[in-house]
Coordinates of C-alpha atoms in Angstrom, one line a residue:
Chain A
M644 CA -88.6 134.8 -11.1
T645 CA -88.7 131.5 -9.1
G646 CA -88.0 128.9 -11.9
S647 CA -84.9 131.2 -13.1
P648 CA -81.9 128.8 -13.2
L649 CA -80.1 132.1 -11.9
A650 CA -82.6 132.3 -8.8
R651 CA -80.5 129.3 -6.7
G652 CA -77.1 130.9 -7.4
W653 CA -75.1 133.6 -5.4
L654 CA -74.4 135.4 -8.5
Y655 CA -78.1 136.3 -9.1
S656 CA -78.5 139.2 -6.7
E657 CA -75.0 140.7 -7.7
A658 CA -76.0 140.3 -11.2
T659 CA -79.9 142.0 -11.1
E660 CA -78.2 144.9 -8.5
F661 CA -75.8 145.4 -11.6
A662 CA -78.3 145.2 -14.2
H663 CA -80.8 147.8 -12.5
R664 CA -77.9 150.2 -12.6
S665 CA -76.3 149.7 -15.8
G666 CA -79.2 148.4 -18.1
A667 CA -77.7 145.0 -18.7
C668 CA -80.1 142.4 -18.2
Y669 CA -80.2 138.5 -18.4
C670 CA -82.0 137.3 -21.8
R671 CA -83.5 134.0 -21.1
G672 CA -83.9 133.6 -24.5
F673 CA -80.5 133.6 -25.5
R674 CA -79.7 132.4 -22.3
R675 CA -76.7 135.5 -22.1
W676 CA -75.9 138.1 -20.1
V677 CA -75.9 141.0 -22.5
V678 CA -75.1 144.8 -22.1
S679 CA -77.8 146.5 -24.0
D680 CA -78.2 150.5 -24.6
G681 CA -81.8 150.4 -24.6
P682 CA -84.1 150.1 -21.1
R683 CA -84.1 147.2 -19.8
A684 CA -86.4 144.4 -21.0
D685 CA -88.4 142.3 -18.6
T686 CA -87.9 139.2 -20.5
H687 CA -86.8 136.9 -17.5
S688 CA -90.5 137.4 -15.5
N689 CA -93.0 136.3 -17.7
N690 CA -91.2 133.5 -19.7
N691 CA -92.7 130.2 -20.0
Q692 CA -89.6 128.3 -21.6
E693 CA -88.5 126.7 -18.2
D694 CA -85.4 125.0 -18.5
I695 CA -85.1 120.9 -18.5
M696 CA -82.6 119.9 -16.0
A697 CA -81.2 116.4 -16.9
V698 CA -81.2 113.9 -14.2
Y699 CA -78.4 111.6 -13.6
S700 CA -78.7 108.0 -12.1
T701 CA -76.1 106.8 -10.0
N702 CA -75.2 104.3 -13.2
E703 CA -74.2 107.8 -14.9
F704 CA -71.9 109.0 -12.1
K705 CA -68.3 109.2 -13.5
N706 CA -65.6 111.4 -13.3
G707 CA -65.8 115.0 -14.2
L708 CA -69.7 114.5 -14.2
K709 CA -71.3 118.1 -13.2
I710 CA -73.7 117.7 -10.9
M711 CA -76.3 119.9 -8.3
V712 CA -75.4 119.2 -4.7
D713 CA -77.2 121.5 -2.0
N714 CA -78.1 124.1 -4.9
D715 CA -74.7 124.3 -5.6
P716 CA -72.8 123.0 -9.2
C717 CA -70.5 120.3 -8.6
S718 CA -68.1 118.1 -10.3
I719 CA -67.5 114.5 -9.5
V720 CA -63.8 113.9 -8.7
D721 CA -63.9 110.4 -7.2
L722 CA -66.5 107.5 -7.4
D723 CA -66.4 104.0 -5.4
F724 CA -69.1 101.1 -5.6
V725 CA -69.4 99.6 -2.4
K726 CA -71.7 96.5 -1.6
P727 CA -71.8 93.5 0.7
G728 CA -72.0 90.3 -1.2
K729 CA -75.7 89.8 0.2
G730 CA -76.6 93.4 1.0
Q731 CA -77.3 96.9 0.1
A732 CA -75.2 98.4 -2.9
F733 CA -73.9 102.3 -2.5
T734 CA -71.9 104.8 -4.6
R735 CA -69.8 107.3 -2.5
V736 CA -69.1 109.8 -4.5
K737 CA -66.2 112.7 -3.9
Y738 CA -67.4 116.3 -5.3
R739 CA -65.7 119.5 -5.8
N740 CA -67.9 122.2 -5.4
L741 CA -67.1 124.7 -8.1
K742 CA -67.9 127.7 -6.3
T743 CA -65.6 127.1 -2.9
G744 CA -63.6 124.5 -4.7
R745 CA -63.9 122.5 -1.6
V746 CA -63.9 118.7 -1.8
N747 CA -66.6 116.5 0.0
E748 CA -67.8 113.2 0.1
R749 CA -71.4 111.7 0.1
T750 CA -73.0 108.6 -0.1
Y751 CA -75.7 107.4 -2.3
K752 CA -78.1 104.1 -2.5
S753 CA -77.7 102.5 -5.6
G754 CA -80.4 104.2 -7.9
E755 CA -80.7 107.2 -6.8
T756 CA -80.9 110.3 -9.0
L757 CA -78.9 113.6 -8.9
E758 CA -79.5 116.9 -10.8
S759 CA -77.2 117.8 -13.6
A760 CA -75.5 121.5 -13.2
D761 CA -75.5 123.2 -16.3
V762 CA -71.9 124.0 -16.6
M763 CA -69.6 124.4 -19.5
D764 CA -66.0 125.7 -20.3
T765 CA -65.9 128.6 -23.0
E766 CA -62.9 130.3 -24.2
M767 CA -63.1 134.2 -24.4
Q768 CA -61.3 137.1 -24.8
Y769 CA -60.7 139.5 -21.8
L770 CA -61.3 142.9 -22.7
Y771 CA -60.9 145.2 -19.9
N772 CA -62.0 145.6 -16.1
D773 CA -63.9 148.8 -14.1
G774 CA -62.7 148.1 -10.6
E775 CA -65.9 145.9 -10.1
F776 CA -66.7 143.5 -13.2
W777 CA -63.8 141.9 -15.1
H778 CA -65.5 142.4 -19.2
F779 CA -64.9 139.0 -21.5
M780 CA -65.9 138.5 -25.1
L781 CA -67.1 135.7 -27.0
P782 CA -65.0 136.1 -29.9
E783 CA -67.5 134.5 -32.6
T784 CA -70.8 136.4 -31.7
F785 CA -68.9 139.3 -29.8
E786 CA -71.4 138.7 -26.8
Q787 CA -69.9 140.2 -23.9
Y788 CA -69.9 138.9 -20.4
M789 CA -69.1 140.6 -17.1
V790 CA -67.5 138.6 -14.8
P791 CA -67.8 139.7 -11.0
M792 CA -63.9 139.9 -9.2
V793 CA -65.0 136.9 -7.2
A794 CA -65.0 134.7 -9.6
L795 CA -61.8 135.4 -11.1
G796 CA -59.5 134.7 -8.0
D797 CA -56.1 134.7 -8.3
A798 CA -56.8 135.2 -12.3
T799 CA -56.5 139.0 -12.0
Q800 CA -53.0 139.1 -11.3
W801 CA -52.3 137.8 -14.9
L802 CA -54.7 139.9 -17.3
K803 CA -54.0 143.1 -19.4
G804 CA -56.2 142.8 -21.8
Q805 CA -56.7 140.4 -25.4
E806 CA -55.9 137.1 -23.2
T807 CA -57.8 134.1 -24.2
C808 CA -59.3 132.6 -20.8
I809 CA -61.5 129.7 -20.3
I810 CA -64.5 130.9 -18.5
T811 CA -66.2 128.2 -16.5
L812 CA -70.0 129.3 -16.9
W813 CA -72.9 128.1 -14.9
N814 CA -76.3 128.4 -15.9
D815 CA -74.8 130.8 -18.5
A816 CA -73.3 132.7 -15.7
P817 CA -69.3 133.1 -15.1
L818 CA -68.5 131.1 -12.1
A819 CA -64.8 130.8 -12.9
V820 CA -61.9 132.3 -14.9
T821 CA -58.9 129.9 -15.9
P822 CA -56.1 132.4 -17.4
P823 CA -53.6 131.2 -20.4
N824 CA -51.4 128.7 -19.0
F825 CA -48.4 131.2 -19.9
V826 CA -48.5 135.1 -19.9
E827 CA -46.0 137.4 -21.4
L828 CA -45.5 140.7 -19.1
V829 CA -43.4 143.4 -18.7
I830 CA -41.7 143.8 -15.5
T831 CA -42.0 147.4 -13.8
E832 CA -40.3 147.0 -10.8
T833 CA -37.0 144.9 -9.6
D834 CA -33.6 145.6 -8.0
P835 CA -30.9 146.2 -10.7
G836 CA -29.3 142.8 -12.3
V837 CA -25.8 141.5 -10.8
R838 CA -23.4 141.9 -13.7
G839 CA -22.1 138.0 -14.5
D840 CA -24.8 136.5 -12.6
T841 CA -26.1 134.1 -15.0
S842 CA -27.1 131.3 -12.5
G843 CA -30.7 132.0 -12.1
G844 CA -29.9 130.6 -8.3
G845 CA -31.6 132.5 -5.5
G846 CA -33.2 135.1 -7.4
K847 CA -35.2 138.2 -6.6
P848 CA -38.5 139.6 -6.7
A849 CA -40.1 141.6 -9.4
T850 CA -43.3 143.3 -10.0
L851 CA -45.0 142.9 -13.3
E852 CA -47.4 145.5 -15.1
T853 CA -50.2 143.6 -14.0
G854 CA -49.3 144.0 -10.4
A855 CA -48.4 140.4 -9.8
V856 CA -44.9 139.5 -8.2
V857 CA -42.8 136.7 -9.4
R858 CA -39.4 135.6 -8.4
V859 CA -37.2 136.2 -11.1
P860 CA -33.2 135.2 -11.7
L861 CA -30.9 137.8 -10.9
F862 CA -30.0 138.7 -14.3
V863 CA -33.3 139.9 -15.2
N864 CA -33.8 143.2 -15.8
Q865 CA -36.7 146.1 -15.0
G866 CA -38.3 146.8 -18.8
E867 CA -38.0 143.2 -19.6
T868 CA -40.6 141.3 -20.6
I869 CA -41.0 137.7 -19.2
K870 CA -42.9 134.5 -19.6
V871 CA -44.8 133.1 -16.7
D872 CA -46.7 130.2 -15.7
T873 CA -49.8 131.1 -14.6
R874 CA -50.7 127.8 -12.8
T875 CA -47.4 127.9 -10.5
G876 CA -46.7 131.8 -10.5
E877 CA -43.2 130.8 -11.8
Y878 CA -40.8 132.5 -14.2
V879 CA -40.2 130.6 -17.0
S880 CA -38.1 133.0 -19.4
R881 CA -37.1 136.1 -20.8
V882 CA -39.1 137.3 -24.1
K883 CA -37.1 139.2 -26.9
T884 CA -39.3 142.0 -27.8
Chain B
M663 CA -61.2 105.1 -3.9
S664 CA -61.7 105.1 -7.7
T665 CA -63.4 103.0 -10.6
T666 CA -61.2 104.5 -13.0
D667 CA -58.1 102.3 -11.9
T668 CA -60.1 99.5 -12.7
G669 CA -59.7 100.0 -16.3
D670 CA -63.3 100.3 -16.4
D671 CA -63.4 103.7 -17.6
Q672 CA -63.3 103.1 -20.7
S673 CA -66.9 104.1 -21.5
D674 CA -68.8 102.3 -24.4
E675 CA -68.8 105.5 -26.2
S676 CA -65.1 105.9 -26.7
V677 CA -64.8 102.2 -27.7
T678 CA -67.3 102.9 -30.2
D679 CA -65.5 106.2 -31.1
S680 CA -62.4 104.2 -31.6
R681 CA -64.2 101.7 -33.6
S682 CA -65.5 103.9 -36.1
V683 CA -62.1 105.3 -36.9
T684 CA -60.0 101.8 -37.2
D685 CA -59.8 99.0 -35.1
A686 CA -56.3 99.6 -34.5
F687 CA -57.1 102.7 -32.0
L688 CA -58.9 100.2 -29.4
D689 CA -57.2 99.6 -26.4
W690 CA -56.5 95.7 -26.5
R691 CA -54.0 94.8 -24.0
P692 CA -54.7 93.6 -20.8
G693 CA -55.6 96.0 -17.5
A694 CA -53.7 93.6 -15.6
P695 CA -49.9 93.1 -15.9
L696 CA -48.8 89.7 -17.2
S697 CA -47.0 89.1 -13.9
N698 CA -49.9 89.3 -11.4
L699 CA -51.9 86.6 -14.2
R700 CA -49.0 84.2 -13.6
A701 CA -49.1 84.7 -9.5
R702 CA -52.9 84.3 -10.2
A703 CA -52.5 81.1 -12.1
A704 CA -50.2 79.8 -9.3
L705 CA -52.8 80.6 -6.8
L706 CA -55.6 78.7 -8.8
A707 CA -53.0 75.7 -8.8
R708 CA -52.5 75.9 -5.0
I709 CA -56.3 75.8 -4.8
R710 CA -56.6 72.7 -6.6
G711 CA -53.3 71.0 -4.9
F712 CA -55.3 71.7 -1.4
F713 CA -58.7 70.0 -2.3
A714 CA -56.8 67.3 -4.0
A715 CA -55.1 66.6 -1.1
R716 CA -58.6 66.7 1.1
G717 CA -60.4 64.4 -1.3
V718 CA -62.8 67.1 -2.3
L719 CA -64.1 66.5 -5.5
E720 CA -63.9 68.9 -8.3
V721 CA -67.5 69.7 -10.0
E722 CA -68.8 72.1 -12.7
T723 CA -72.3 72.9 -12.9
P724 CA -74.0 75.0 -15.6
T725 CA -73.3 79.2 -15.4
L726 CA -76.6 79.2 -17.6
S727 CA -79.6 78.2 -15.7
A728 CA -83.2 78.1 -16.0
S729 CA -83.7 79.9 -12.8
A730 CA -82.3 82.9 -11.4
V731 CA -81.9 84.0 -7.7
T732 CA -84.6 85.5 -5.7
D733 CA -82.2 87.6 -3.3
P734 CA -83.1 90.9 -3.9
H735 CA -79.8 92.3 -3.4
L736 CA -78.6 90.2 -6.4
C737 CA -79.2 90.8 -10.1
S738 CA -79.2 87.7 -12.8
L739 CA -78.1 88.9 -16.1
Q740 CA -80.1 87.2 -18.9
S741 CA -79.2 85.2 -22.0
R742 CA -81.5 83.5 -24.5
Y743 CA -80.8 79.9 -26.6
T744 CA -82.4 78.9 -29.6
G745 CA -82.2 76.3 -31.3
P746 CA -83.2 72.3 -31.2
G747 CA -85.6 72.1 -28.8
F748 CA -86.6 75.5 -28.3
P749 CA -87.2 77.1 -31.7
A750 CA -89.2 80.1 -30.1
G751 CA -86.1 80.5 -27.6
Y752 CA -85.5 79.6 -23.9
T753 CA -84.5 82.2 -21.4
L754 CA -81.3 81.2 -19.3
Y755 CA -79.9 83.3 -16.5
L756 CA -76.1 83.5 -15.8
Q757 CA -75.5 82.0 -12.5
T758 CA -74.5 84.7 -9.3
S759 CA -73.5 81.6 -7.8
P760 CA -73.7 77.8 -8.3
E761 CA -75.0 77.1 -4.9
F762 CA -78.1 75.7 -5.8
A763 CA -76.7 73.2 -8.7
M764 CA -73.9 72.4 -6.0
K765 CA -76.7 71.4 -3.4
R766 CA -78.2 69.2 -5.9
L767 CA -75.3 67.3 -6.5
L768 CA -74.9 67.2 -2.5
A769 CA -78.6 65.9 -2.3
A770 CA -77.7 63.0 -5.1
G771 CA -74.8 61.9 -2.6
S772 CA -71.8 63.4 -4.1
G773 CA -69.8 63.9 -0.9
P774 CA -67.6 66.8 -0.5
I775 CA -67.1 68.9 -3.6
Y776 CA -65.9 72.1 -4.8
Q777 CA -65.9 74.4 -7.7
L778 CA -64.0 76.8 -9.5
G779 CA -65.5 78.9 -12.0
K780 CA -67.2 82.4 -12.9
A781 CA -70.6 83.9 -11.3
Y782 CA -72.1 87.0 -13.1
R783 CA -73.6 89.6 -11.3
D784 CA -75.3 92.7 -13.1
G785 CA -75.0 96.0 -11.8
E786 CA -71.8 95.5 -10.0
T787 CA -68.8 97.5 -11.2
G788 CA -66.4 99.0 -9.0
R789 CA -62.9 98.7 -7.6
L790 CA -63.8 95.3 -6.1
H791 CA -66.4 94.5 -8.4
N792 CA -67.0 93.2 -12.1
P793 CA -69.9 91.7 -13.6
E794 CA -68.3 88.5 -14.0
F795 CA -66.0 86.9 -11.3
T796 CA -64.1 84.0 -10.4
L797 CA -65.9 82.1 -7.2
L798 CA -64.6 79.3 -5.5
E799 CA -67.5 77.3 -3.7
W800 CA -67.3 74.1 -1.8
Y801 CA -69.4 72.2 0.6
R802 CA -68.4 70.2 3.5
P803 CA -70.9 67.2 4.6
G804 CA -70.9 66.8 8.5
F805 CA -69.1 70.1 8.7
D806 CA -70.3 73.1 11.3
L807 CA -69.7 76.4 11.1
S808 CA -67.0 76.4 13.3
A809 CA -65.1 73.5 11.2
M810 CA -65.9 75.0 8.1
M811 CA -64.1 78.3 9.2
D812 CA -61.2 76.2 10.4
E813 CA -61.1 75.2 6.8
V814 CA -61.2 78.5 4.9
E815 CA -58.4 79.5 7.4
T816 CA -56.2 76.8 6.3
L817 CA -56.9 77.2 2.8
A818 CA -56.4 81.1 3.0
A819 CA -53.3 81.2 4.9
Q820 CA -51.7 78.3 3.0
V821 CA -52.2 80.2 -0.5
L822 CA -51.5 83.6 1.1
G823 CA -48.2 82.1 3.2
L824 CA -49.7 83.7 6.2
T825 CA -49.1 82.1 9.9
G826 CA -50.6 82.8 13.2
R827 CA -54.6 82.4 13.8
F828 CA -57.2 84.8 12.1
E829 CA -59.6 86.8 14.1
R830 CA -63.0 85.5 15.2
V831 CA -65.5 88.0 16.0
S832 CA -69.4 87.8 16.0
Y833 CA -71.2 90.1 14.1
R834 CA -73.1 91.7 17.5
E835 CA -69.6 92.0 19.3
L836 CA -68.0 93.9 16.1
F837 CA -70.5 96.5 15.9
R838 CA -70.3 97.0 19.7
R839 CA -66.8 97.3 19.7
R840 CA -66.5 99.5 16.7
L841 CA -69.7 101.5 16.8
G842 CA -70.9 101.0 20.3
I843 CA -74.3 99.6 19.2
D844 CA -76.1 96.1 19.2
P845 CA -77.2 95.6 15.9
F846 CA -79.7 93.3 16.8
E847 CA -82.0 95.9 19.4
T848 CA -81.2 98.9 17.6
S849 CA -83.7 100.8 15.7
V850 CA -83.6 102.5 12.0
D851 CA -83.2 105.9 13.6
A852 CA -80.8 104.9 15.8
L853 CA -78.7 103.3 13.6
R854 CA -79.3 106.4 10.9
D855 CA -78.2 108.5 14.1
C856 CA -75.0 106.5 14.5
A857 CA -74.3 106.8 10.9
R858 CA -74.6 110.6 11.1
R859 CA -72.2 110.8 14.7
H860 CA -69.7 108.7 12.5
G861 CA -69.5 111.5 9.8
L862 CA -72.0 110.6 7.1
S863 CA -73.5 113.4 5.4
R864 CA -77.2 113.3 4.2
S865 CA -77.8 110.8 6.5
A866 CA -81.4 112.3 7.0
E867 CA -82.4 112.0 3.0
L868 CA -80.3 108.4 2.4
P869 CA -83.8 106.6 1.7
L870 CA -82.9 103.1 3.0
T871 CA -85.5 100.9 3.9
G872 CA -85.3 98.9 7.2
P873 CA -82.5 97.9 9.6
D874 CA -80.6 96.0 7.2
A875 CA -79.6 98.4 4.8
W876 CA -78.6 100.8 7.8
L877 CA -76.3 97.9 9.1
D878 CA -74.9 97.3 5.6
L879 CA -74.1 101.1 5.4
L880 CA -72.5 101.2 8.6
L881 CA -70.5 98.3 8.0
T882 CA -69.4 99.2 4.5
H883 CA -68.6 102.8 5.7
F884 CA -67.2 102.3 9.0
I885 CA -66.2 99.0 9.8
E886 CA -65.0 97.3 6.6
P887 CA -62.0 99.7 5.6
G888 CA -60.1 98.3 8.7
L889 CA -61.6 94.9 8.7
G890 CA -59.2 92.0 8.5
V891 CA -55.7 94.4 8.1
G892 CA -52.7 93.0 9.4
T893 CA -54.8 89.9 10.7
P894 CA -57.6 88.3 8.6
C895 CA -60.7 88.4 10.6
F896 CA -64.0 86.1 10.6
V897 CA -67.2 87.8 11.3
H898 CA -69.9 85.2 12.3
D899 CA -73.5 84.7 13.5
Y900 CA -75.3 87.5 12.0
P901 CA -78.9 88.6 12.6
P902 CA -81.5 86.2 11.6
S903 CA -82.9 89.0 8.9
Q904 CA -79.5 88.4 7.0
A905 CA -79.4 84.6 7.2
A906 CA -79.7 84.1 3.3
L907 CA -79.2 80.4 2.7
A908 CA -77.6 80.0 6.1
R909 CA -79.7 78.3 9.2
I910 CA -81.0 79.7 12.4
R911 CA -79.7 78.6 15.7
S912 CA -82.8 79.3 17.8
G913 CA -82.2 80.1 21.8
P914 CA -82.9 83.7 23.8
C915 CA -81.1 85.5 20.9
P916 CA -81.3 83.6 17.4
V917 CA -78.6 84.0 15.0
A918 CA -78.0 83.2 11.5
E919 CA -75.2 80.3 11.5
R920 CA -73.5 82.7 8.7
F921 CA -69.8 84.0 8.6
E922 CA -67.6 86.2 6.3
L923 CA -63.8 86.5 5.5
Y924 CA -62.1 90.0 5.6
I925 CA -58.7 90.5 4.6
D926 CA -57.2 93.6 4.1
G927 CA -60.8 95.5 4.4
M928 CA -61.9 93.2 1.6
E929 CA -65.1 90.9 2.0
I930 CA -63.3 87.3 0.6
A931 CA -65.8 84.7 1.6
N932 CA -69.0 84.3 2.8
G933 CA -69.9 80.8 4.8
Y934 CA -73.2 79.1 5.8
H935 CA -74.2 76.0 8.0
E936 CA -76.5 75.2 5.1
L937 CA -80.4 75.7 5.3
G938 CA -81.6 71.7 4.6
D939 CA -85.3 72.1 5.3
P940 CA -87.5 72.8 2.0
E941 CA -90.0 74.5 3.7
E942 CA -88.2 77.1 5.4
Q943 CA -86.3 77.5 2.1
R944 CA -89.7 77.8 0.5
I945 CA -90.5 80.4 3.1
R946 CA -87.5 82.6 2.2
F947 CA -87.9 82.4 -1.2
E948 CA -91.4 84.0 -0.7
R949 CA -90.3 86.5 1.6
D950 CA -87.6 87.8 -1.1
R951 CA -90.3 88.0 -3.5
E952 CA -92.0 90.2 -1.3
R953 CA -89.1 92.2 -0.8
R954 CA -88.5 92.3 -4.3
R955 CA -92.3 93.6 -4.6
L956 CA -91.8 96.3 -2.2
D957 CA -88.6 97.4 -3.9
G958 CA -89.9 97.5 -7.1
L959 CA -87.7 94.8 -8.4
P960 CA -88.8 92.2 -11.2
D961 CA -90.1 88.8 -9.9
V962 CA -88.3 86.0 -9.6
M963 CA -89.8 82.3 -9.7
P964 CA -88.1 80.0 -7.0
D965 CA -85.8 77.2 -8.2
G966 CA -88.1 74.2 -8.1
R967 CA -85.3 71.7 -8.5
L968 CA -83.6 72.9 -5.7
L969 CA -86.7 72.6 -3.5
A970 CA -87.1 69.3 -4.6
A971 CA -83.4 68.1 -4.0
L972 CA -84.1 69.5 -0.4
A973 CA -87.3 67.5 -0.4
H974 CA -85.2 64.3 -1.1
G975 CA -82.7 65.4 1.7
L976 CA -79.6 67.4 1.6
P977 CA -77.1 66.1 4.0
D978 CA -76.1 68.2 7.2
C979 CA -73.2 70.3 5.6
A980 CA -71.6 73.6 5.3
G981 CA -70.7 75.5 2.4
V982 CA -68.6 78.9 1.5
A983 CA -68.0 80.8 -1.6
L984 CA -64.8 82.5 -1.8
G985 CA -63.9 85.8 -4.1
V986 CA -60.9 84.3 -6.0
D987 CA -59.9 87.8 -7.5
R988 CA -60.0 89.5 -4.2
L989 CA -57.8 86.3 -2.9
V990 CA -55.2 87.4 -5.6
M991 CA -55.5 91.0 -4.9
A992 CA -54.9 90.2 -0.9
A993 CA -51.9 87.8 -2.0
L994 CA -50.7 90.6 -4.1
G995 CA -51.5 93.7 -2.4
T996 CA -53.4 95.3 -5.4
K997 CA -56.0 98.1 -4.7
S998 CA -58.4 97.1 -7.8
I999 CA -59.6 94.0 -9.5
G1000 CA -58.6 95.4 -12.5
E1001 CA -55.0 94.7 -11.5
V1002 CA -55.8 90.9 -11.2
V1003 CA -57.9 90.3 -14.0
A1004 CA -57.0 90.1 -17.6
F1005 CA -59.8 92.0 -18.8
T1006 CA -62.5 93.8 -17.0
L1007 CA -66.0 94.9 -18.1
G1008 CA -64.2 98.1 -19.9
R1009 CA -61.8 95.9 -22.2
A1010 CA -64.1 92.5 -22.5

């Protein structure tokens, strides 16, 4: 199993454990996590189709480039070329660790290389969750991906089903989920509205059908549907249903 | 810390893409505001006025030369002439500085000279770098290092409108004060350890060869950012291994008679008490070529015309090269070279 791109990832143990229990398997040939009804195929242990990792030299570095740093997928967020007139050239790189979100800085001698990270953003539809994994589907192929809770983070509070999300895949394993910028959800609980108040100043907390709590204007009532900006967690407007 | 605000983030692909649609979508506008370009022109005029008042002759030497530079830290761009005289083509190198040609003028008896022109360096693009940049270079027969620093100070103070003396600190004292190490006496392991203590990650893996590369790292990462901020600062008396084309002052602790001027954390100027000994120059060329061999860099033939000029006799002189784009940056307080150059690499 060494040599598998997943062998380096934190997801591997979780995913294989799940695979053993549920009959899901990671098919190297398709580079997809798929759920199968049959017995688990042992395709990933005797596979001679090695992944060919691209390598970037410092001259190829640019913002947004996905690279591997200490076995973690990272994205370059800032670059600086430093060189004394008559001295050694360096490339200083600020990068975001895509697993932890932390930004760090490193220095490379000009001409050094870094392994690329096989990271891509894919639009998928959220189907349901089983308490442990969130299930998403590629709309074109109906292929399903199981995303562990840790990769969703705060995204869970905005999802009720059917939403199209951006799934960031690393070696085809889900790394992060970005919910739609705006979602429409029903208020399941909030204090009764105050008659005549339309200013919206102050506001009150409202619990939504997904469990998220947002501040809404006083005139918004329980049972109404509201539009929320998931990037800020703020109320946008009421939605006529 | 960004290369994107130089305007150089317009990658080749995007340019090609735009072209394939229609030229109308090409970003044709200058990256620098016109007000900055006017300030730049005024600064160039002040520089010319300064030298005219001091009787220093303006000269122009070829930017295309048959010889390249041997310095392993500099990479020349190449061009090719084909035509009368050279039916099969003739390789010409864009000059990384006009130094060799200007020394030939000095050897021919020109007296004090200056040149304000373009220099070219392959591989250098960033917040403070553009592969094509404007260099002010001048030579003063009879000046020593200290007299040359005085003149650089007078010029920089005049064009930047500064009053008050610049700081002067030796390379050794600078490293002692800022990092607590002696740059002349410290081993590679100790320099690497110093970098690690100051917060450099992966100090163990960084594949730097020799103490000078580590000193460059310490200087650029932990000293330069605050150097010459508020008051410009000269750093002088470099390790002999970093002499480049400077004389070495012998003594119990030999030093290279070289200085650098820093303003606002930027390296602005590099000056030497110029090496005039042709034999010593030949040895340094060979040492550069050996370094290139070890580093896997292309070999460069020494400039025979420079050696011939030195053999004829270079007057005892000091010289300095000053980055004009960065001087304009210091005058305007801008953060990147793209704000003071009309069209940097991505727009050229």
